Amino acid sequence: MKTFALAAALLAGTALALPASAVQFKMARGQDATTLDPHAQNSGQNFNLLHQIYEPLVHRDNDAKLTPALATAWKITADPSVWEFKLRPGVKFHNGNAFTADDVVFSLTRALGDKSQMKGLLTSIESATKVDDLTVTVKTKGPNPLLVNDLTNLFIVDKEWAEANNVVNSQDFNAKEETFAVRNTNGTGPFVLKIREPDVRTVMTANPNYWGKGQFPLKVTEVTYSVIAAAPTRVAALLSGEVDFIQDVPVQDIARIAGTSGLRVNSGPENRSIFFSLNVGDPDLKFDTVTGKNPLADLRVRQAVDFAINRAAIQKVVMSDQSTLSGTLLPPGADGYTKELDAVTPYDLNKAKALMKEAGYETGFGITMHCPNNRYVNDEKICQAVVGMLGQIGIKVTLEARPMAQHSPQIIEGAIDFYLLGWGVPTFDGEYVLKFLYHSREGKGAYGSYNPKYSNPELDGMIKALATETDKAKRDATMAKALKIAKDSLVHIPVHNQNIAWAMKAAYNIPVQTENTFYIKYVDVK
């Protein structure tokens, strides 16, 4: 219980300096943001914290609807390759600098830089231009009717602040670069960074000059965002009253918390697929026992793995029914999703064994599975279950579980062969899944940056076409064909879409947001 004691001490310490009227909000998560540089990583766990401090031009609210943020209006101009954004007047950064078009042009340029892992969202952008202090135009490489969908997690940085602190370029996260922007912030958001202790706590205070006063509840005056990695300790912190809210609720504790007087649990489906990725491109794997060839490159082996995964058992035993079985990496509600595409592969050990024999691996082989242990709901337990399932068809799996901060860079580097990953779709469009997960690799943060070395030139062409196609019927047809090719490739093997549960004191009634992004500015207090 040392972690809990430390968290309790930290939380208690923040209360002393506040007036009696202040509303302190104490929340806990299982993992921290890996960096405060808003353009370093395309990562949901980072966005969850950064949305309190920084803001995008366009925001998805608690109902996942596109709403104005730093842009009040946007449109495609007479030139279908040019978007116009009208910016919100009177906005100040936390240091008092005025927000203008210069900051938008600077931020888009920064996020397109070589070190930024956000550039994959902006590959269609050719240039951004200041028209006047409150107007920006963005020219794309051909029409891009979905550009605005790509901007909901693209945070705007103060150009003057970045230049003054030598952070004109984003952090090179994979190289573990340390810059001023890694631990310091200057956004326009509802909260100002006060204390940053990575993997322990982040303390934020209400922005007294926030433009959203009168538009949002803004009842919270100080936030302590604590990291409590151990699930039992995190739950204990809520049960004891040390925290008001926990975002990562273990499925096995949902009923217990919901049945506790003074607490409530809100739950719902998350816009996120959980799946296994298989390196199909290397001629010989680094982490297997087969010499001179790659067993995962054989479609029959991938099909065997697909048939050997008992998704219903994982749903019932591991997830306590807090998941929805899935046959695709595209969650319901996203453009391109169909029930036919989402058909789930049935569990069939006999078929799996026959395919292994046909592929020449009747006696099996050994391989290492890499798995995060602090990012998704019961991620390590899912991996443990699949280890046993694959053992039944002769695939002897060695499991290596580690924090997401170590897991994600190795995926981007293409350094591991068989691993668990989760993927949300912030654009609510199938192109996002295809672009990052199935397109041939074009570099870090760009097309194919999470692709396990699969390459299909025909599919690449279709994916690129989706970014500029304005005829909806043609785009839908291309999307359907591309998603079917992607599904049949089995370079990623879907398991389920996870549900999310948020637990809190009864004084709060905070509905879950489908992207699992928590906006504290919406919190009301009874």
PDB file of C-alpha atoms in Angstrom, residues 78-244:
ATOM      1  CA  ALA A  78     -14.624  27.971 -53.606  1.00  0.00           C
ATOM      2  CA  ASP A  79     -11.353  26.126 -54.128  1.00  0.00           C
ATOM      3  CA  PRO A  80     -12.135  22.583 -52.828  1.00  0.00           C
ATOM      4  CA  SER A  81      -8.491  22.216 -51.788  1.00  0.00           C
ATOM      5  CA  VAL A  82      -8.632  25.189 -49.402  1.00  0.00           C
ATOM      6  CA  TRP A  83     -10.274  25.313 -45.973  1.00  0.00           C
ATOM      7  CA  GLU A  84     -10.905  28.568 -44.119  1.00  0.00           C
ATOM      8  CA  PHE A  85     -10.931  28.785 -40.322  1.00  0.00           C
ATOM      9  CA  LYS A  86     -12.290  31.773 -38.408  1.00  0.00           C
ATOM     10  CA  LEU A  87     -10.558  32.038 -35.033  1.00  0.00           C
ATOM     11  CA  ARG A  88     -12.015  32.911 -31.650  1.00  0.00           C
ATOM     12  CA  PRO A  89     -11.280  36.545 -30.689  1.00  0.00           C
ATOM     13  CA  GLY A  90     -10.029  37.652 -27.301  1.00  0.00           C
ATOM     14  CA  VAL A  91      -8.335  34.368 -26.341  1.00  0.00           C
ATOM     15  CA  LYS A  92      -5.160  34.509 -24.246  1.00  0.00           C
ATOM     16  CA  PHE A  93      -2.505  31.905 -23.610  1.00  0.00           C
ATOM     17  CA  HIS A  94      -1.748  31.157 -19.972  1.00  0.00           C
ATOM     18  CA  ASN A  95       1.237  33.537 -20.028  1.00  0.00           C
ATOM     19  CA  GLY A  96      -0.955  36.398 -21.284  1.00  0.00           C
ATOM     20  CA  ASN A  97       0.075  36.286 -24.938  1.00  0.00           C
ATOM     21  CA  ALA A  98      -2.766  36.833 -27.405  1.00  0.00           C
ATOM     22  CA  PHE A  99      -3.900  33.877 -29.512  1.00  0.00           C
ATOM     23  CA  THR A 100      -3.733  34.720 -33.230  1.00  0.00           C
ATOM     24  CA  ALA A 101      -3.473  33.158 -36.659  1.00  0.00           C
ATOM     25  CA  ASP A 102       0.321  33.137 -36.296  1.00  0.00           C
ATOM     26  CA  ASP A 103      -0.011  30.507 -33.560  1.00  0.00           C
ATOM     27  CA  VAL A 104      -2.232  28.300 -35.722  1.00  0.00           C
ATOM     28  CA  VAL A 105       0.131  28.421 -38.699  1.00  0.00           C
ATOM     29  CA  PHE A 106       3.069  27.760 -36.377  1.00  0.00           C
ATOM     30  CA  SER A 107       1.368  24.811 -34.645  1.00  0.00           C
ATOM     31  CA  LEU A 108       0.349  23.100 -37.885  1.00  0.00           C
ATOM     32  CA  THR A 109       3.886  23.524 -39.201  1.00  0.00           C
ATOM     33  CA  ARG A 110       5.367  22.207 -35.940  1.00  0.00           C
ATOM     34  CA  ALA A 111       3.078  19.172 -35.957  1.00  0.00           C
ATOM     35  CA  LEU A 112       4.168  18.393 -39.522  1.00  0.00           C
ATOM     36  CA  GLY A 113       7.844  18.333 -38.491  1.00  0.00           C
ATOM     37  CA  ASP A 114      10.049  15.269 -38.773  1.00  0.00           C
ATOM     38  CA  LYS A 115      10.066  14.601 -35.023  1.00  0.00           C
ATOM     39  CA  SER A 116       6.309  14.891 -34.557  1.00  0.00           C
ATOM     40  CA  GLN A 117       4.213  11.731 -34.394  1.00  0.00           C
ATOM     41  CA  MET A 118       1.133  13.858 -35.116  1.00  0.00           C
ATOM     42  CA  LYS A 119       2.110  14.448 -38.723  1.00  0.00           C
ATOM     43  CA  GLY A 120       0.265  11.341 -39.894  1.00  0.00           C
ATOM     44  CA  LEU A 121      -2.983  13.221 -39.238  1.00  0.00           C
ATOM     45  CA  LEU A 122      -1.851  16.105 -41.413  1.00  0.00           C
ATOM     46  CA  THR A 123      -0.348  14.374 -44.435  1.00  0.00           C
ATOM     47  CA  SER A 124      -2.854  16.032 -46.761  1.00  0.00           C
ATOM     48  CA  ILE A 125      -1.764  19.551 -45.770  1.00  0.00           C
ATOM     49  CA  GLU A 126       0.343  21.456 -48.275  1.00  0.00           C
ATOM     50  CA  SER A 127       0.448  24.802 -46.470  1.00  0.00           C
ATOM     51  CA  ALA A 128      -1.213  26.969 -43.835  1.00  0.00           C
ATOM     52  CA  THR A 129      -1.505  30.707 -44.390  1.00  0.00           C
ATOM     53  CA  LYS A 130      -2.426  33.657 -42.210  1.00  0.00           C
ATOM     54  CA  VAL A 131      -5.085  35.814 -43.892  1.00  0.00           C
ATOM     55  CA  ASP A 132      -5.472  38.179 -40.942  1.00  0.00           C
ATOM     56  CA  ASP A 133      -5.097  37.869 -37.164  1.00  0.00           C
ATOM     57  CA  LEU A 134      -8.286  35.807 -36.864  1.00  0.00           C
ATOM     58  CA  THR A 135      -8.384  33.958 -40.189  1.00  0.00           C
ATOM     59  CA  VAL A 136      -6.297  31.045 -41.441  1.00  0.00           C
ATOM     60  CA  THR A 137      -6.516  29.110 -44.681  1.00  0.00           C
ATOM     61  CA  VAL A 138      -5.207  25.575 -45.047  1.00  0.00           C
ATOM     62  CA  LYS A 139      -4.403  24.269 -48.515  1.00  0.00           C
ATOM     63  CA  THR A 140      -4.444  20.511 -48.981  1.00  0.00           C
ATOM     64  CA  LYS A 141      -2.908  18.300 -51.643  1.00  0.00           C
ATOM     65  CA  GLY A 142      -6.164  17.909 -53.470  1.00  0.00           C
ATOM     66  CA  PRO A 143      -9.603  18.113 -51.828  1.00  0.00           C
ATOM     67  CA  ASN A 144      -9.802  16.754 -48.291  1.00  0.00           C
ATOM     68  CA  PRO A 145     -13.395  16.910 -47.064  1.00  0.00           C
ATOM     69  CA  LEU A 146     -12.386  15.344 -43.718  1.00  0.00           C
ATOM     70  CA  LEU A 147      -9.580  17.701 -42.720  1.00  0.00           C
ATOM     71  CA  VAL A 148     -11.565  19.090 -39.794  1.00  0.00           C
ATOM     72  CA  ASN A 149     -11.992  15.548 -38.399  1.00  0.00           C
ATOM     73  CA  ASP A 150      -8.204  15.258 -38.163  1.00  0.00           C
ATOM     74  CA  LEU A 151      -7.825  18.358 -36.005  1.00  0.00           C
ATOM     75  CA  THR A 152      -9.663  17.429 -32.806  1.00  0.00           C
ATOM     76  CA  ASN A 153      -6.448  16.446 -30.976  1.00  0.00           C
ATOM     77  CA  LEU A 154      -4.131  18.882 -32.764  1.00  0.00           C
ATOM     78  CA  PHE A 155      -3.298  21.384 -30.033  1.00  0.00           C
ATOM     79  CA  ILE A 156      -2.368  25.013 -30.652  1.00  0.00           C
ATOM     80  CA  VAL A 157       0.927  26.223 -29.177  1.00  0.00           C
ATOM     81  CA  ASP A 158       2.022  29.810 -28.554  1.00  0.00           C
ATOM     82  CA  LYS A 159       4.576  30.683 -31.247  1.00  0.00           C
ATOM     83  CA  GLU A 160       6.352  33.314 -29.112  1.00  0.00           C
ATOM     84  CA  TRP A 161       6.623  30.962 -26.129  1.00  0.00           C
ATOM     85  CA  ALA A 162       7.989  28.152 -28.272  1.00  0.00           C
ATOM     86  CA  GLU A 163      10.612  30.405 -29.832  1.00  0.00           C
ATOM     87  CA  ALA A 164      11.632  31.873 -26.471  1.00  0.00           C
ATOM     88  CA  ASN A 165      12.085  28.407 -24.951  1.00  0.00           C
ATOM     89  CA  ASN A 166      13.815  26.748 -27.909  1.00  0.00           C
ATOM     90  CA  VAL A 167      10.952  24.337 -28.639  1.00  0.00           C
ATOM     91  CA  VAL A 168      10.115  25.387 -32.190  1.00  0.00           C
ATOM     92  CA  ASN A 169      10.388  21.687 -33.085  1.00  0.00           C
ATOM     93  CA  SER A 170       8.485  18.996 -31.244  1.00  0.00           C
ATOM     94  CA  GLN A 171      10.194  16.550 -28.933  1.00  0.00           C
ATOM     95  CA  ASP A 172      11.713  13.432 -30.490  1.00  0.00           C
ATOM     96  CA  PHE A 173       9.899  11.095 -28.132  1.00  0.00           C
ATOM     97  CA  ASN A 174      11.414   7.826 -29.341  1.00  0.00           C
ATOM     98  CA  ALA A 175      14.910   9.240 -28.853  1.00  0.00           C
ATOM     99  CA  LYS A 176      13.920  10.218 -25.267  1.00  0.00           C
ATOM    100  CA  GLU A 177      14.760  13.841 -26.038  1.00  0.00           C
ATOM    101  CA  GLU A 178      14.333  16.266 -23.127  1.00  0.00           C
ATOM    102  CA  THR A 179      13.049  19.738 -24.011  1.00  0.00           C
ATOM    103  CA  PHE A 180      11.336  22.572 -22.171  1.00  0.00           C
ATOM    104  CA  ALA A 181       7.965  21.531 -23.626  1.00  0.00           C
ATOM    105  CA  VAL A 182       8.204  18.034 -22.124  1.00  0.00           C
ATOM    106  CA  ARG A 183       7.543  19.305 -18.593  1.00  0.00           C
ATOM    107  CA  ASN A 184       6.198  22.835 -19.148  1.00  0.00           C
ATOM    108  CA  THR A 185       3.084  24.138 -20.878  1.00  0.00           C
ATOM    109  CA  ASN A 186       1.454  27.295 -22.167  1.00  0.00           C
ATOM    110  CA  GLY A 187      -1.986  26.616 -23.574  1.00  0.00           C
ATOM    111  CA  THR A 188      -5.311  28.403 -23.858  1.00  0.00           C
ATOM    112  CA  GLY A 189      -7.263  25.711 -21.991  1.00  0.00           C
ATOM    113  CA  PRO A 190      -9.358  25.855 -18.812  1.00  0.00           C
ATOM    114  CA  PHE A 191      -6.493  24.758 -16.525  1.00  0.00           C
ATOM    115  CA  VAL A 192      -2.972  26.027 -15.948  1.00  0.00           C
ATOM    116  CA  LEU A 193      -0.134  23.666 -15.050  1.00  0.00           C
ATOM    117  CA  LYS A 194       1.046  24.180 -11.475  1.00  0.00           C
ATOM    118  CA  ILE A 195       3.032  21.043 -10.551  1.00  0.00           C
ATOM    119  CA  ARG A 196       4.339  18.290 -12.798  1.00  0.00           C
ATOM    120  CA  GLU A 197       5.766  15.116 -11.249  1.00  0.00           C
ATOM    121  CA  PRO A 198       5.782  12.490 -14.003  1.00  0.00           C
ATOM    122  CA  ASP A 199       4.187   9.162 -13.055  1.00  0.00           C
ATOM    123  CA  VAL A 200       3.155  10.613  -9.674  1.00  0.00           C
ATOM    124  CA  ARG A 201       0.872  13.639 -10.035  1.00  0.00           C
ATOM    125  CA  THR A 202       0.048  16.706 -12.083  1.00  0.00           C
ATOM    126  CA  VAL A 203      -1.626  19.639 -10.364  1.00  0.00           C
ATOM    127  CA  MET A 204      -3.563  22.230 -12.380  1.00  0.00           C
ATOM    128  CA  THR A 205      -5.402  25.365 -11.326  1.00  0.00           C
ATOM    129  CA  ALA A 206      -8.355  27.048 -13.028  1.00  0.00           C
ATOM    130  CA  ASN A 207      -7.433  29.517 -15.757  1.00  0.00           C
ATOM    131  CA  PRO A 208      -8.869  32.852 -14.523  1.00  0.00           C
ATOM    132  CA  ASN A 209      -8.917  34.239 -18.067  1.00  0.00           C
ATOM    133  CA  TYR A 210     -10.500  31.262 -19.814  1.00  0.00           C
ATOM    134  CA  TRP A 211     -12.649  32.243 -22.793  1.00  0.00           C
ATOM    135  CA  GLY A 212     -15.217  29.544 -21.967  1.00  0.00           C
ATOM    136  CA  LYS A 213     -16.617  31.179 -18.828  1.00  0.00           C
ATOM    137  CA  GLY A 214     -20.395  31.067 -19.065  1.00  0.00           C
ATOM    138  CA  GLN A 215     -20.273  28.298 -21.688  1.00  0.00           C
ATOM    139  CA  PHE A 216     -19.095  25.430 -19.454  1.00  0.00           C
ATOM    140  CA  PRO A 217     -19.744  24.635 -15.763  1.00  0.00           C
ATOM    141  CA  LEU A 218     -16.111  25.361 -14.786  1.00  0.00           C
ATOM    142  CA  LYS A 219     -16.866  24.481 -11.170  1.00  0.00           C
ATOM    143  CA  VAL A 220     -13.459  22.962 -10.428  1.00  0.00           C
ATOM    144  CA  THR A 221     -10.789  25.358  -9.190  1.00  0.00           C
ATOM    145  CA  GLU A 222      -7.929  22.907  -8.746  1.00  0.00           C
ATOM    146  CA  VAL A 223      -7.260  19.451 -10.162  1.00  0.00           C
ATOM    147  CA  THR A 224      -4.863  16.844  -8.834  1.00  0.00           C
ATOM    148  CA  TYR A 225      -4.335  14.245 -11.540  1.00  0.00           C
ATOM    149  CA  SER A 226      -2.646  11.353  -9.742  1.00  0.00           C
ATOM    150  CA  VAL A 227      -1.126   8.220 -11.182  1.00  0.00           C
ATOM    151  CA  ILE A 228      -1.886   5.047  -9.208  1.00  0.00           C
ATOM    152  CA  ALA A 229      -0.713   2.160 -11.345  1.00  0.00           C
ATOM    153  CA  ALA A 230      -1.940  -0.714  -9.156  1.00  0.00           C
ATOM    154  CA  ALA A 231      -5.651  -1.299  -9.774  1.00  0.00           C
ATOM    155  CA  PRO A 232      -6.509  -2.411  -6.181  1.00  0.00           C
ATOM    156  CA  THR A 233      -4.772   0.666  -4.804  1.00  0.00           C
ATOM    157  CA  ARG A 234      -6.604   2.923  -7.237  1.00  0.00           C
ATOM    158  CA  VAL A 235      -9.958   1.466  -6.207  1.00  0.00           C
ATOM    159  CA  ALA A 236      -9.027   1.732  -2.536  1.00  0.00           C
ATOM    160  CA  ALA A 237      -8.282   5.424  -3.031  1.00  0.00           C
ATOM    161  CA  LEU A 238     -11.846   5.969  -4.277  1.00  0.00           C
ATOM    162  CA  LEU A 239     -13.463   3.798  -1.613  1.00  0.00           C
ATOM    163  CA  SER A 240     -11.622   5.638   1.154  1.00  0.00           C
ATOM    164  CA  GLY A 241     -12.540   9.063  -0.248  1.00  0.00           C
ATOM    165  CA  GLU A 242      -8.972  10.069  -1.058  1.00  0.00           C
ATOM    166  CA  VAL A 243      -9.941  10.671  -4.683  1.00  0.00           C
ATOM    167  CA  ASP A 244     -13.197  11.836  -6.238  1.00  0.00           C
TER     168      ASP A 244
END
